[in-house]
mmCIF file of C-alpha atoms in Angstrom:
data_model
loop_
_atom_site.group_PDB
_atom_site.id
_atom_site.type_symbol
_atom_site.label_atom_id
_atom_site.label_comp_id
_atom_site.label_asym_id
_atom_site.label_seq_id
_atom_site.Cartn_x
_atom_site.Cartn_y
_atom_site.Cartn_z
ATOM 1 C CA MET Y 6 29.683 -23.294 -63.418
ATOM 2 C CA GLY Y 7 28.976 -26.653 -61.781
ATOM 3 C CA SER Y 8 25.544 -28.174 -61.661
ATOM 4 C CA ARG Y 9 23.428 -27.828 -58.542
ATOM 5 C CA GLN Y 10 23.608 -30.723 -56.123
ATOM 6 C CA GLU Y 11 20.830 -33.264 -56.673
ATOM 7 C CA HIS Y 12 18.095 -33.109 -54.061
ATOM 8 C CA ARG Y 13 16.697 -36.400 -52.768
ATOM 9 C CA PRO Y 14 14.460 -36.299 -49.694
ATOM 10 C CA PRO Y 15 14.349 -39.264 -47.318
ATOM 11 C CA PHE Y 16 12.002 -42.070 -48.331
ATOM 12 C CA PRO Y 17 10.053 -44.120 -45.774
ATOM 13 C CA GLU Y 18 11.993 -47.074 -44.430
ATOM 14 C CA ARG Y 19 8.968 -49.357 -44.645
ATOM 15 C CA THR Y 20 5.753 -49.385 -46.641
ATOM 16 C CA VAL Y 21 2.926 -51.916 -46.696
ATOM 17 C CA THR Y 22 1.931 -52.736 -50.288
ATOM 18 C CA THR Y 23 -1.521 -53.989 -51.244
ATOM 19 C CA TYR Y 24 -3.403 -54.456 -54.527
ATOM 20 C CA HIS Y 25 -7.010 -53.933 -55.522
ATOM 21 C CA ASP Y 26 -8.442 -55.548 -58.641
ATOM 22 C CA GLY Y 27 -11.160 -53.337 -60.057
ATOM 23 C CA PRO Y 28 -13.068 -53.450 -63.356
ATOM 24 C CA LEU Y 29 -10.690 -50.888 -64.866
ATOM 25 C CA GLY Y 30 -7.465 -52.517 -63.767
ATOM 26 C CA ARG Y 31 -5.308 -53.549 -60.835
ATOM 27 C CA MET Y 32 -4.306 -50.745 -58.467
ATOM 28 C CA ARG Y 33 -1.295 -50.762 -56.178
ATOM 29 C CA SER Y 34 -1.309 -48.782 -52.954
ATOM 30 C CA ARG Y 35 1.452 -48.290 -50.421
ATOM 31 C CA ALA Y 36 0.782 -47.379 -46.798
ATOM 32 C CA VAL Y 37 2.848 -45.912 -43.992
ATOM 33 C CA GLY Y 38 2.064 -45.207 -40.345
ATOM 34 C CA ASP Y 39 -0.460 -46.677 -37.963
ATOM 35 C CA VAL Y 40 -4.181 -46.276 -37.424
ATOM 36 C CA ARG Y 41 -4.819 -43.706 -34.672
ATOM 37 C CA PRO Y 42 -8.238 -43.807 -32.979
ATOM 38 C CA GLY Y 43 -10.195 -40.638 -33.712
ATOM 39 C CA THR Y 44 -7.882 -39.582 -36.555
ATOM 40 C CA PRO Y 45 -9.025 -40.243 -40.130
ATOM 41 C CA GLU Y 46 -6.614 -41.982 -42.455
ATOM 42 C CA VAL Y 47 -5.289 -40.136 -45.505
ATOM 43 C CA ALA Y 48 -5.564 -41.535 -49.037
ATOM 44 C CA LEU Y 49 -3.317 -39.667 -51.497
ATOM 45 C CA VAL Y 50 -3.789 -39.959 -55.271
ATOM 46 C CA GLN Y 51 -0.644 -39.901 -57.419
ATOM 47 C CA GLY Y 52 0.296 -37.159 -59.880
ATOM 48 C CA MET Y 53 0.385 -37.366 -63.681
ATOM 49 C CA GLY Y 54 2.078 -40.647 -64.539
ATOM 50 C CA VAL Y 55 4.293 -40.644 -61.448
ATOM 51 C CA SER Y 56 3.952 -41.757 -57.864
ATOM 52 C CA ASP Y 57 7.293 -42.393 -56.131
ATOM 53 C CA TYR Y 58 8.045 -38.684 -55.669
ATOM 54 C CA LEU Y 59 5.170 -38.516 -53.166
ATOM 55 C CA LEU Y 60 6.542 -41.198 -50.835
ATOM 56 C CA PRO Y 61 8.626 -38.777 -48.728
ATOM 57 C CA GLY Y 62 5.556 -36.575 -48.245
ATOM 58 C CA LEU Y 63 3.437 -39.628 -47.470
ATOM 59 C CA ALA Y 64 5.890 -40.510 -44.714
ATOM 60 C CA ALA Y 65 5.239 -37.104 -43.133
ATOM 61 C CA PHE Y 66 1.530 -37.966 -42.862
ATOM 62 C CA GLY Y 67 2.472 -41.378 -41.510
ATOM 63 C CA ARG Y 68 3.894 -39.802 -38.374
ATOM 64 C CA TRP Y 69 0.388 -38.951 -37.137
ATOM 65 C CA THR Y 70 -1.977 -41.300 -39.013
ATOM 66 C CA ARG Y 71 -1.985 -44.155 -41.478
ATOM 67 C CA ALA Y 72 -1.558 -42.787 -44.987
ATOM 68 C CA HIS Y 73 -1.961 -44.510 -48.353
ATOM 69 C CA LEU Y 74 -0.485 -43.628 -51.751
ATOM 70 C CA VAL Y 75 -2.988 -44.747 -54.391
ATOM 71 C CA GLU Y 76 -1.684 -45.528 -57.895
ATOM 72 C CA LEU Y 77 -3.917 -45.442 -60.949
ATOM 73 C CA PRO Y 78 -4.226 -48.189 -63.578
ATOM 74 C CA GLY Y 79 -1.542 -47.859 -66.217
ATOM 75 C CA PHE Y 80 1.006 -46.148 -63.982
ATOM 76 C CA ALA Y 81 3.672 -46.841 -61.375
ATOM 77 C CA GLY Y 82 3.103 -50.286 -59.849
ATOM 78 C CA SER Y 83 -0.494 -50.728 -60.980
ATOM 79 C CA GLY Y 84 -1.684 -52.956 -63.824
ATOM 80 C CA ASP Y 85 -2.745 -51.890 -67.297
ATOM 81 C CA PRO Y 86 -6.344 -50.767 -67.863
ATOM 82 C CA PRO Y 87 -8.574 -52.430 -70.496
ATOM 83 C CA HIS Y 88 -8.477 -49.140 -72.429
ATOM 84 C CA GLU Y 89 -6.985 -45.693 -71.933
ATOM 85 C CA LEU Y 90 -8.916 -43.988 -69.138
ATOM 86 C CA ASP Y 91 -10.253 -40.475 -68.740
ATOM 87 C CA VAL Y 92 -10.556 -38.479 -65.524
ATOM 88 C CA PRO Y 93 -14.083 -39.663 -64.578
ATOM 89 C CA GLU Y 94 -12.901 -43.252 -65.012
ATOM 90 C CA PHE Y 95 -9.823 -42.616 -62.874
ATOM 91 C CA GLY Y 96 -12.196 -41.171 -60.280
ATOM 92 C CA ARG Y 97 -14.281 -44.334 -60.360
ATOM 93 C CA CYS Y 98 -11.115 -46.379 -59.859
ATOM 94 C CA VAL Y 99 -10.282 -44.472 -56.677
ATOM 95 C CA ALA Y 100 -13.886 -44.668 -55.481
ATOM 96 C CA GLY Y 101 -13.764 -48.430 -56.007
ATOM 97 C CA TRP Y 102 -10.504 -48.634 -54.081
ATOM 98 C CA LEU Y 103 -12.097 -46.726 -51.183
ATOM 99 C CA SER Y 104 -15.090 -49.063 -51.153
ATOM 100 C CA ALA Y 105 -12.846 -52.108 -51.124
ATOM 101 C CA ARG Y 106 -10.604 -50.798 -48.338
ATOM 102 C CA GLU Y 107 -13.431 -49.659 -46.015
ATOM 103 C CA LEU Y 108 -11.243 -47.150 -44.196
ATOM 104 C CA GLY Y 109 -14.117 -45.356 -42.495
ATOM 105 C CA PRO Y 110 -14.033 -41.548 -42.491
ATOM 106 C CA VAL Y 111 -11.063 -40.707 -44.694
ATOM 107 C CA ILE Y 112 -9.290 -37.598 -45.920
ATOM 108 C CA LEU Y 113 -8.994 -37.932 -49.684
ATOM 109 C CA ALA Y 114 -6.060 -35.993 -51.108
ATOM 110 C CA GLY Y 115 -4.429 -35.525 -54.472
ATOM 111 C CA HIS Y 116 -1.349 -33.807 -55.791
ATOM 112 C CA SER Y 117 -1.187 -32.103 -59.195
ATOM 113 C CA SER Y 118 -3.367 -34.035 -61.661
ATOM 114 C CA GLY Y 119 -4.312 -36.296 -58.761
ATOM 115 C CA THR Y 120 -6.417 -33.393 -57.472
ATOM 116 C CA GLN Y 121 -8.786 -33.794 -60.414
ATOM 117 C CA VAL Y 122 -9.138 -37.513 -59.750
ATOM 118 C CA ALA Y 123 -9.577 -37.046 -55.995
ATOM 119 C CA ALA Y 124 -12.267 -34.402 -56.464
ATOM 120 C CA ARG Y 125 -14.169 -36.729 -58.798
ATOM 121 C CA ALA Y 126 -13.821 -39.708 -56.464
ATOM 122 C CA ALA Y 127 -15.054 -37.751 -53.439
ATOM 123 C CA LEU Y 128 -18.409 -36.804 -54.945
ATOM 124 C CA GLY Y 129 -21.316 -38.402 -53.131
ATOM 125 C CA ARG Y 130 -19.178 -40.567 -50.873
ATOM 126 C CA PRO Y 131 -20.200 -40.533 -47.194
ATOM 127 C CA ASP Y 132 -16.856 -42.089 -46.214
ATOM 128 C CA VAL Y 133 -14.908 -39.022 -47.407
ATOM 129 C CA ALA Y 134 -14.762 -36.583 -44.492
ATOM 130 C CA GLY Y 135 -12.666 -33.939 -46.244
ATOM 131 C CA VAL Y 136 -10.703 -33.265 -49.415
ATOM 132 C CA VAL Y 137 -7.167 -31.909 -49.797
ATOM 133 C CA LEU Y 138 -6.061 -30.619 -53.208
ATOM 134 C CA ALA Y 139 -2.332 -29.848 -53.337
ATOM 135 C CA SER Y 140 -0.986 -27.991 -56.396
ATOM 136 C CA PRO Y 141 -4.350 -28.327 -58.176
ATOM 137 C CA THR Y 142 -4.581 -28.575 -61.953
ATOM 138 C CA VAL Y 143 -5.294 -27.377 -64.505
ATOM 139 C CA ASP Y 144 -5.327 -23.612 -63.911
ATOM 140 C CA PRO Y 145 -7.033 -21.726 -66.787
ATOM 141 C CA VAL Y 146 -3.725 -19.952 -67.490
ATOM 142 C CA ALA Y 147 -2.174 -23.313 -68.423
ATOM 143 C CA ARG Y 148 -5.070 -24.945 -70.305
ATOM 144 C CA GLY Y 149 -3.959 -26.205 -73.681
ATOM 145 C CA LEU Y 150 -1.101 -28.601 -74.423
ATOM 146 C CA VAL Y 151 1.347 -25.880 -75.461
ATOM 147 C CA ARG Y 152 0.522 -23.609 -72.547
ATOM 148 C CA LEU Y 153 0.706 -26.484 -70.074
ATOM 149 C CA PHE Y 154 4.107 -27.496 -71.436
ATOM 150 C CA VAL Y 155 5.400 -23.912 -71.210
ATOM 151 C CA HIS Y 156 4.219 -23.514 -67.614
ATOM 152 C CA TRP Y 157 5.647 -26.922 -66.719
ATOM 153 C CA GLN Y 158 9.018 -25.855 -68.116
ATOM 154 C CA LEU Y 159 8.896 -22.565 -66.221
ATOM 155 C CA ASP Y 160 8.037 -24.380 -63.021
ATOM 156 C CA GLY Y 161 10.879 -26.849 -63.584
ATOM 157 C CA ARG Y 162 13.371 -24.011 -63.214
ATOM 158 C CA ARG Y 163 12.163 -23.534 -59.648
ATOM 159 C CA GLU Y 164 12.131 -27.206 -58.675
ATOM 160 C CA PRO Y 165 15.126 -28.768 -56.897
ATOM 161 C CA PRO Y 166 17.505 -30.736 -59.147
ATOM 162 C CA GLY Y 167 16.922 -34.445 -59.287
ATOM 163 C CA LEU Y 168 13.135 -34.355 -59.564
ATOM 164 C CA SER Y 169 12.949 -35.225 -63.274
ATOM 165 C CA ALA Y 170 15.505 -38.011 -62.852
ATOM 166 C CA SER Y 171 13.298 -39.538 -60.162
ATOM 167 C CA HIS Y 172 10.359 -39.527 -62.594
ATOM 168 C CA ARG Y 173 12.078 -41.209 -65.548
ATOM 169 C CA PRO Y 174 11.537 -44.876 -64.614
ATOM 170 C CA GLU Y 175 7.814 -44.247 -64.163
ATOM 171 C CA TRP Y 176 7.597 -42.176 -67.357
ATOM 172 C CA LYS Y 177 9.234 -45.071 -69.189
ATOM 173 C CA ARG Y 178 6.774 -47.539 -67.672
ATOM 174 C CA ALA Y 179 3.805 -45.444 -68.844
ATOM 175 C CA GLY Y 180 5.159 -44.641 -72.312
ATOM 176 C CA LEU Y 181 4.803 -41.451 -74.347
ATOM 177 C CA ARG Y 182 1.455 -42.359 -75.888
ATOM 178 C CA ARG Y 183 -0.214 -42.961 -72.520
ATOM 179 C CA LEU Y 184 1.352 -39.848 -71.004
ATOM 180 C CA PHE Y 185 0.131 -37.712 -73.907
ATOM 181 C CA HIS Y 186 -3.365 -39.182 -73.612
ATOM 182 C CA THR Y 187 -3.369 -38.566 -69.859
ATOM 183 C CA ALA Y 188 -2.344 -34.930 -70.293
ATOM 184 C CA ARG Y 189 -5.088 -34.412 -72.855
ATOM 185 C CA VAL Y 190 -7.893 -35.914 -70.748
ATOM 186 C CA HIS Y 191 -6.837 -33.872 -67.726
ATOM 187 C CA LEU Y 192 -6.909 -30.740 -69.853
ATOM 188 C CA ASP Y 193 -10.444 -31.679 -70.892
ATOM 189 C CA ASP Y 194 -11.519 -32.020 -67.248
ATOM 190 C CA VAL Y 195 -12.593 -28.822 -65.459
ATOM 191 C CA LEU Y 196 -11.682 -29.104 -61.775
ATOM 192 C CA GLU Y 197 -13.947 -26.219 -60.805
ATOM 193 C CA ASP Y 198 -16.992 -28.239 -61.839
ATOM 194 C CA SER Y 199 -16.102 -31.088 -59.479
ATOM 195 C CA VAL Y 200 -15.101 -28.822 -56.597
ATOM 196 C CA ALA Y 201 -18.368 -26.885 -56.792
ATOM 197 C CA ARG Y 202 -20.243 -30.167 -56.180
ATOM 198 C CA LEU Y 203 -18.283 -31.108 -53.039
ATOM 199 C CA ARG Y 204 -20.252 -31.177 -49.798
ATOM 200 C CA VAL Y 205 -17.325 -31.673 -47.426
ATOM 201 C CA PRO Y 206 -14.577 -29.369 -46.120
ATOM 202 C CA LEU Y 207 -11.836 -28.554 -48.609
ATOM 203 C CA LEU Y 208 -8.194 -27.572 -48.196
ATOM 204 C CA ILE Y 209 -6.214 -26.126 -51.122
ATOM 205 C CA ILE Y 210 -2.412 -26.111 -50.745
ATOM 206 C CA ARG Y 211 -0.155 -24.276 -53.192
ATOM 207 C CA GLY Y 212 3.586 -23.748 -53.356
ATOM 208 C CA ARG Y 213 4.358 -20.043 -53.501
ATOM 209 C CA ASP Y 214 6.661 -20.493 -56.498
ATOM 210 C CA ASP Y 215 4.251 -22.692 -58.463
ATOM 211 C CA ARG Y 216 4.198 -21.677 -62.143
ATOM 212 C CA ILE Y 217 1.527 -24.194 -63.186
ATOM 213 C CA GLY Y 218 -1.190 -22.984 -60.814
ATOM 214 C CA THR Y 219 -1.781 -19.413 -59.618
ATOM 215 C CA ALA Y 220 -2.705 -18.107 -56.187
ATOM 216 C CA GLY Y 221 -5.840 -16.472 -57.556
ATOM 217 C CA TRP Y 222 -7.160 -19.729 -58.954
ATOM 218 C CA GLY Y 223 -6.356 -21.594 -55.744
ATOM 219 C CA ARG Y 224 -8.315 -19.053 -53.717
ATOM 220 C CA HIS Y 225 -11.156 -19.283 -56.219
ATOM 221 C CA LEU Y 226 -11.330 -23.067 -55.754
ATOM 222 C CA ALA Y 227 -11.407 -22.707 -51.978
ATOM 223 C CA GLY Y 228 -14.289 -20.259 -52.299
ATOM 224 C CA LEU Y 229 -16.459 -22.705 -54.246
ATOM 225 C CA VAL Y 230 -17.429 -24.718 -51.155
ATOM 226 C CA PRO Y 231 -18.949 -23.493 -47.881
ATOM 227 C CA ASP Y 232 -15.952 -24.678 -45.822
ATOM 228 C CA GLY Y 233 -12.953 -24.093 -48.052
ATOM 229 C CA GLU Y 234 -9.476 -23.078 -46.952
ATOM 230 C CA TYR Y 235 -6.451 -21.916 -48.943
ATOM 231 C CA VAL Y 236 -2.859 -22.050 -47.687
ATOM 232 C CA GLU Y 237 0.530 -21.485 -49.260
ATOM 233 C CA VAL Y 238 3.792 -23.190 -48.412
ATOM 234 C CA ALA Y 239 7.368 -22.795 -49.596
ATOM 235 C CA GLY Y 240 8.315 -24.359 -52.913
ATOM 236 C CA ALA Y 241 7.062 -24.745 -56.462
ATOM 237 C CA HIS Y 242 4.487 -27.122 -57.961
ATOM 238 C CA THR Y 243 6.148 -30.219 -56.493
ATOM 239 C CA PHE Y 244 6.728 -28.715 -53.064
ATOM 240 C CA PRO Y 245 6.445 -32.087 -51.210
ATOM 241 C CA TRP Y 246 9.659 -33.182 -52.943
ATOM 242 C CA LEU Y 247 11.484 -30.071 -51.733
ATOM 243 C CA ASP Y 248 10.145 -30.379 -48.188
ATOM 244 C CA PRO Y 249 8.072 -33.484 -47.366
ATOM 245 C CA GLU Y 250 6.981 -31.911 -44.070
ATOM 246 C CA ALA Y 251 5.564 -28.795 -45.750
ATOM 247 C CA TRP Y 252 2.012 -30.083 -46.035
ATOM 248 C CA SER Y 253 1.940 -32.184 -42.886
ATOM 249 C CA GLU Y 254 0.892 -29.513 -40.400
ATOM 250 C CA PRO Y 255 -1.671 -27.823 -42.696
ATOM 251 C CA VAL Y 256 -3.296 -31.204 -43.356
ATOM 252 C CA ARG Y 257 -3.108 -32.246 -39.710
ATOM 253 C CA GLY Y 258 -4.775 -28.981 -38.682
ATOM 254 C CA PHE Y 259 -7.405 -29.472 -41.361
ATOM 255 C CA VAL Y 260 -8.091 -32.992 -40.070
ATOM 256 C CA GLY Y 261 -8.519 -31.625 -36.552
ATOM 257 C CA ARG Y 262 -11.072 -29.106 -37.765
ATOM 258 C CA VAL Y 263 -12.920 -31.761 -39.775
ATOM 259 C CA VAL Y 264 -13.095 -34.110 -36.790
ATOM 260 C CA GLY Y 265 -13.985 -31.311 -34.400
ATOM 261 C CA GLY Y 266 -16.595 -29.821 -36.694
ATOM 262 C CA GLN Y 267 -14.989 -26.380 -36.569
ATOM 263 C CA PRO Y 268 -14.847 -24.291 -39.778
ATOM 264 C CA GLY Y 269 -11.359 -23.379 -40.910
ATOM 265 C CA PRO Y 270 -10.171 -19.973 -42.095
ATOM 266 C CA ARG Y 271 -11.259 -19.101 -45.609
ATOM 267 C CA ARG Y 272 -7.914 -17.712 -46.715
ATOM 268 C CA SER Y 273 -4.224 -17.671 -45.802
#
């Protein structure tokens, strides 16, 4: 049998790269799209150790607003931190980036482990109008290094071919020691605790074939805030790589409800 054809979604033709020097390290961000009056910008926090895989999905947001991919110290194109960071420190890095950029009302989003960082960064910030957590981690069913690895392997069978190959340069840049540390500190962080403290609308997005996070846990997270919404889209944990447009309309609808002050549906 031949191998499946490698999947590679289209990347944005042009990004605008900027850097922010914070106390915990230099942070690179890449932006697409244009500012649209009345439409909040989107700031998207990278996943665990990797960032480039989110550029196609970022481009989908860039068709209706300006969207930023925020990279954490120690990963992707950002600088090294003064020490290995934990999730609260990553959250402070993103909060510092938001303060420096002064984007006004913003939708703060994260994918995978970036959901934990985004939820931390959003706490107590009046400039965050809403939070989007896509493929949130870490579901209680996958807590523990062995269990997380097993669920990651199971999910990998449902991801399109080519995803891991796209990650390798960024994995190499981070190194095994930093990646192991990052996995451990994210396992130590309980996302539910941060979500329960949010005071802004929340959208949870999950791929139907995700084997790292369950539907039940996603619905539970959405129910922890007064205005929480849960939706499912096609794909596994890294659904924006399979279909970069998959989250565009749910997020755009969420933004419209946030701006219009209308509560969204509680479930999907």
